[in-house]
Amino acid sequence: MRTILTGIRPTGHLHLGHYFGAGQNWLKLQGNYDFYLEIADIQALTDNFDNPAKVRQSVRDLAVDLLAMGIDPKKVHIFIQSRIPEIAELTVIYSNLVTMARLYRNPTVKNEIAQKKALFGHDGESVTYGFVGYPVSQAADITAFAGELIPVGDDQLPLIEQCREIVRKFNNIYGKTLLEPEPLLSPTPRIKGLDGSEKMGKSLGNGIFLCDDEATVKKKIMGALTDPDKIKKDDPANPEICMVYYYHKLIANENLKTVCTECKKGLRGCVDCKKELIVKMMEFLKPIQEKQKYYNEHPEEVDQILLAGTENALKKAKETMKKVRHSIQIDYFEEND
Ligand code: TRP
């Protein structure tokens, strides 16, 4: 079986963007690979080092959401990054193999720095070492488990490329030790927000969370963007630019064809169309929310799953670490390592 590794930052609850952008793909992959799914708490701290309580709570919330979404702990090792010290060890070792210039040129890092500047008005001075270096830590995430295929969205491609460079450099200098990973692009990496923006984002307030109750879903869908040229209830409209139609499609409403033709012919008002979507959305969320409720009421079961997943992950990381120590000649007391 080939090895898959992917990671997700615990910074809040999961929304439909996560579910359709990544989760659905993971559900298809589970069972067919040796699958490591990392809850990247150390990476979350690069942005949230001043708010550890948020990261801690999010680890639990994320684990519950992943299980509720259908990730099967018998098929996937769900584990917590900070419990694998080998990742930190590899990060330090790899940090010699990356120049500062290369890190600053990483398009993902560059973008994120630009966003931070726009958001907080900081200059480059307040960008931390940990933040600029997180691609190195992510290379450690991947290689610690000898990840071959890395399911990600296209925003993560520069990070995979950086990891591949580190692997090549390591192997050139110290002898072939590490595996070069390949990205496995999600077929639907970006899910649009209710406001019509290109990406549903946790902090953008334009998404539906897997844990949203009916009143919240109602409020959000009622405010969703529709064809701005449709003024009256019986005006014909263009479903292709309407977020309500987009979400009917996303959750695979079985009446999709009717929704589309009625919209085009002006036979369906936006309010009715939104009401139908609210009902369908709640039907879609119901089984997920039932499982969320179950796991929230059984936190000890969630703990057991995380512990078992982390134990498996640790075994694999230790094997890698042993090889790495040997290659860079720091395996001083081999029998004890
Ligand atoms: N950087 C990824 C994100 O923000 C999360 C992540 C952490 C990851 N470690 C990883 C993704 C390893 C793939 C492989 O979404």
XYZ file of C-alpha atoms and ligand atoms in Angstrom:
352
model
C 0.000 0.000 0.000
C 1.289 3.455 -0.847
C 1.511 6.062 1.880
C -0.632 9.156 1.964
C -0.070 12.040 4.306
C -2.033 15.204 4.663
C -2.462 17.800 7.356
C -4.968 20.306 8.553
C -4.536 23.195 10.953
C -6.778 23.156 14.001
C -8.097 26.705 14.045
C -11.848 26.217 14.352
C -14.709 24.075 13.128
C -14.865 22.654 9.612
C -17.150 24.166 7.008
C -18.494 23.024 3.662
C -15.377 24.358 1.935
C -13.304 21.825 3.857
C -15.844 19.087 3.305
C -16.224 19.463 -0.457
C -12.749 20.880 -1.104
C -10.761 18.218 0.716
C -12.783 15.915 2.969
C -14.762 14.203 0.247
C -11.540 13.325 -1.526
C -10.075 11.884 1.698
C -13.168 9.708 2.109
C -12.528 8.255 -1.327
C -8.861 7.602 -0.547
C -9.277 6.015 2.878
C -8.903 2.251 2.916
C -6.796 2.183 -0.233
C -3.631 3.648 1.269
C -1.633 3.747 4.466
C -3.215 7.072 5.348
C -1.787 9.549 7.895
C -3.969 12.535 8.725
C -2.164 15.104 10.813
C -3.845 17.607 13.083
C -1.179 20.274 12.644
C -1.309 22.009 16.030
C 2.298 23.198 15.896
C 1.653 24.751 12.504
C -1.542 26.354 13.838
C 0.561 27.921 16.589
C 2.724 29.750 14.032
C -0.272 32.056 13.553
C -1.852 31.576 16.969
C 1.085 31.368 19.370
C -0.626 33.967 21.532
C -3.833 31.978 21.711
C -2.997 28.407 22.731
C -6.447 27.850 24.235
C -7.980 28.289 20.798
C -5.633 25.734 19.247
C -6.209 23.266 22.075
C -9.999 23.470 21.772
C -9.771 23.282 17.993
C -7.830 20.013 18.119
C -10.846 18.375 19.794
C -13.366 20.115 17.569
C -11.431 19.123 14.476
C -11.123 15.495 15.557
C -14.889 15.379 16.155
C -15.602 17.016 12.789
C -13.303 14.617 10.932
C -14.932 11.585 12.527
C -18.418 13.008 11.954
C -17.562 13.613 8.326
C -16.836 9.916 7.938
C -13.071 9.607 8.360
C -12.727 6.048 9.636
C -10.064 5.664 12.327
C -9.679 2.007 11.338
C -8.486 3.162 7.930
C -6.753 6.444 8.766
C -4.175 7.262 11.434
C -5.503 10.530 12.831
C -2.707 12.012 14.918
C -1.557 15.167 16.661
C 1.572 16.827 15.270
C 2.996 18.024 18.596
C 2.984 14.475 19.975
C 5.589 13.458 17.382
C 8.838 15.084 18.536
C 10.625 13.555 15.514
C 8.886 16.192 13.373
C 10.524 18.962 15.389
C 13.842 17.155 15.191
C 13.646 16.820 11.416
C 12.640 20.475 11.115
C 15.875 21.563 12.762
C 17.931 19.237 10.597
C 16.246 20.426 7.391
C 16.605 24.078 8.322
C 20.243 23.934 7.200
C 19.168 22.873 3.744
C 16.977 25.893 2.980
C 18.093 29.448 2.386
C 16.205 32.424 3.780
C 15.892 33.801 0.249
C 14.187 30.603 -0.902
C 11.712 30.734 1.984
C 10.797 34.344 1.281
C 10.299 33.434 -2.380
C 7.860 30.631 -1.568
C 4.630 31.896 -3.174
C 2.411 30.557 -0.394
C 4.510 32.231 2.306
C 4.776 35.404 0.234
C 1.009 35.560 -0.177
C 0.368 34.958 3.486
C 2.847 37.652 4.489
C 1.131 40.083 2.100
C -2.250 39.179 3.609
C -0.963 39.749 7.125
C 0.413 43.125 6.111
C -2.934 44.109 4.604
C -4.815 42.842 7.631
C -2.694 44.125 10.509
C -0.698 46.746 8.710
C 2.545 45.205 9.896
C 5.750 45.505 8.053
C 8.077 42.586 7.445
C 9.692 43.218 10.829
C 6.969 41.443 12.738
C 7.005 38.265 10.650
C 8.380 35.524 12.888
C 11.091 32.983 12.220
C 8.570 30.229 12.917
C 6.172 31.575 10.338
C 8.700 32.009 7.531
C 10.044 28.571 8.367
C 6.782 26.664 8.412
C 7.400 25.119 4.982
C 10.429 23.419 6.546
C 8.281 22.068 9.330
C 5.740 20.913 6.750
C 8.523 19.096 4.874
C 9.227 17.324 8.161
C 5.504 16.457 8.496
C 5.575 14.812 5.112
C 8.901 13.001 5.228
C 8.605 11.760 8.818
C 5.968 9.333 7.556
C 7.569 8.747 4.164
C 4.485 10.288 2.577
C 4.397 9.487 -1.137
C 1.163 11.191 -2.108
C 0.034 14.423 -0.494
C -3.619 15.334 -1.059
C -3.818 19.122 -1.079
C -5.386 22.129 -2.743
C -3.366 24.062 -5.310
C -2.445 26.744 -2.742
C -0.201 24.113 -1.132
C 1.769 23.203 -4.262
C 4.701 25.543 -3.474
C 5.038 23.834 -0.082
C 5.227 20.396 -1.659
C 7.776 21.691 -4.148
C 9.854 23.111 -1.310
C 9.677 19.736 0.436
C 10.862 17.990 -2.720
C 13.840 20.348 -2.914
C 14.763 19.636 0.685
C 14.526 15.892 0.062
C 16.736 16.114 -3.025
C 19.310 18.196 -1.218
C 19.301 15.859 1.762
C 19.713 12.791 -0.446
C 22.501 14.454 -2.465
C 24.527 15.369 0.573
C 23.863 12.458 2.910
C 22.943 9.630 0.554
C 19.541 8.432 -0.556
C 17.401 8.354 2.567
C 14.166 10.244 1.984
C 11.311 9.860 -0.445
C 10.276 12.680 -2.774
C 6.539 13.237 -2.294
C 4.049 14.042 -4.997
C 0.988 16.249 -4.651
C -2.400 14.693 -5.208
C -4.565 17.622 -6.237
C -8.114 17.729 -4.980
C -10.543 17.681 -7.922
C -12.494 20.545 -6.276
C -9.950 22.553 -4.308
C -11.912 25.774 -3.911
C -15.498 26.040 -2.834
C -17.132 29.436 -3.314
C -18.530 31.413 -0.403
C -22.208 32.303 0.067
C -21.280 35.866 -0.846
C -19.967 34.746 -4.227
C -16.293 35.141 -3.375
C -13.925 32.588 -4.805
C -13.187 30.861 -1.513
C -15.179 29.908 1.515
C -13.026 30.935 4.446
C -13.278 30.410 8.173
C -12.574 34.047 8.898
C -14.502 35.462 5.932
C -17.928 34.731 7.422
C -19.168 33.397 4.096
C -19.469 29.722 4.858
C -21.707 27.118 6.404
C -20.086 25.111 9.175
C -20.782 21.407 9.594
C -22.064 22.218 13.090
C -24.353 25.131 12.157
C -27.888 24.762 13.500
C -31.004 25.428 11.450
C -31.439 29.034 12.550
C -27.853 29.836 11.553
C -28.105 28.036 8.219
C -31.351 29.871 7.538
C -29.843 33.247 8.236
C -26.807 32.543 6.092
C -28.695 31.145 3.115
C -31.245 33.967 3.223
C -28.343 36.385 2.809
C -26.660 34.470 -0.017
C -25.822 36.166 -3.308
C -28.283 35.612 -6.166
C -28.435 36.982 -9.720
C -28.353 40.763 -9.035
C -30.414 41.459 -12.163
C -33.357 39.500 -10.859
C -35.534 42.088 -9.163
C -39.032 40.617 -9.170
C -40.029 37.137 -8.149
C -40.944 36.130 -11.698
C -37.975 37.689 -13.506
C -35.996 35.041 -15.388
C -32.470 34.708 -13.975
C -29.100 33.128 -14.549
C -28.462 30.250 -12.100
C -24.794 30.092 -13.080
C -24.055 33.303 -11.182
C -26.296 32.468 -8.232
C -24.790 31.063 -5.036
C -28.084 29.456 -4.049
C -27.990 27.377 -7.224
C -24.291 26.670 -6.656
C -25.108 25.157 -3.259
C -28.098 23.192 -4.587
C -25.578 21.683 -6.977
C -22.901 21.123 -4.343
C -25.112 19.120 -2.029
C -26.548 17.290 -5.041
C -30.194 18.302 -4.673
C -32.069 15.653 -6.649
C -34.362 18.395 -8.025
C -31.435 20.271 -9.519
C -32.773 20.228 -13.081
C -36.085 21.692 -11.934
C -34.307 24.345 -9.870
C -32.315 25.331 -12.939
C -35.134 25.439 -15.490
C -37.580 27.171 -13.152
C -34.960 29.795 -12.331
C -34.195 30.435 -15.983
C -37.874 30.756 -16.853
C -38.749 32.998 -13.938
C -40.995 30.348 -12.394
C -39.195 30.308 -9.044
C -38.650 33.200 -6.678
C -35.331 33.477 -4.852
C -36.976 33.278 -1.436
C -38.673 29.960 -2.267
C -35.485 28.678 -3.809
C -33.565 29.605 -0.650
C -36.195 27.936 1.534
C -35.814 24.729 -0.443
C -32.034 24.940 -0.062
C -32.343 25.373 3.718
C -34.388 22.166 3.955
C -31.966 20.230 1.723
C -28.964 21.623 3.538
C -30.307 20.507 6.908
C -30.980 17.045 5.441
C -27.407 16.948 4.208
C -25.997 18.057 7.577
C -28.222 15.844 9.723
C -26.177 12.598 9.697
C -22.951 14.567 10.214
C -24.437 16.481 13.138
C -25.768 13.311 14.735
C -22.232 11.929 14.726
C -20.839 15.213 16.048
C -23.280 14.942 18.919
C -22.234 11.354 19.596
C -18.507 12.146 19.688
C -19.023 15.320 21.706
C -20.831 13.207 24.270
C -18.048 10.574 24.225
C -14.827 12.568 24.500
C -12.985 9.561 25.921
C -13.623 7.705 22.664
C -12.174 10.611 20.676
C -9.121 10.605 22.957
C -8.629 6.881 22.383
C -8.793 7.352 18.618
C -6.234 10.172 18.726
C -3.965 8.211 21.032
C -4.040 5.109 18.841
C -3.490 7.133 15.657
C -0.626 9.028 17.260
C 0.989 5.803 18.430
C 0.971 4.387 14.884
C 2.339 7.643 13.513
C 5.084 7.678 16.125
C 6.244 4.210 15.099
C 6.635 5.287 11.516
C 8.377 8.568 12.433
C 10.858 6.683 14.611
C 11.824 4.453 11.680
C 12.475 7.519 9.539
C 14.432 9.238 12.298
C 16.673 6.223 12.674
C 17.552 6.320 8.974
C 18.097 10.078 9.063
C 20.379 9.884 12.102
C 22.391 7.206 10.396
C 22.723 9.209 7.165
C 23.957 12.340 8.911
C 26.198 10.350 11.226
C 24.603 11.334 14.496
C 23.633 7.781 15.384
C 26.125 7.682 18.223
C 24.527 5.016 20.351
C 22.781 2.998 17.685
C 21.662 0.216 20.017
C 19.727 2.730 22.120
C 18.328 4.858 19.314
N -0.442 23.783 5.433
C -1.622 22.970 5.350
C -2.831 23.917 5.333
O -2.756 25.023 5.816
C -1.781 22.009 6.497
C -0.668 21.004 6.589
C 0.180 20.838 7.639
C -0.307 20.028 5.609
N 1.058 19.835 7.394
C 0.786 19.312 6.179
C -0.796 19.694 4.341
C 1.413 18.286 5.466
C -0.170 18.669 3.652
C 0.931 17.978 4.199
O -3.864 23.532 4.829
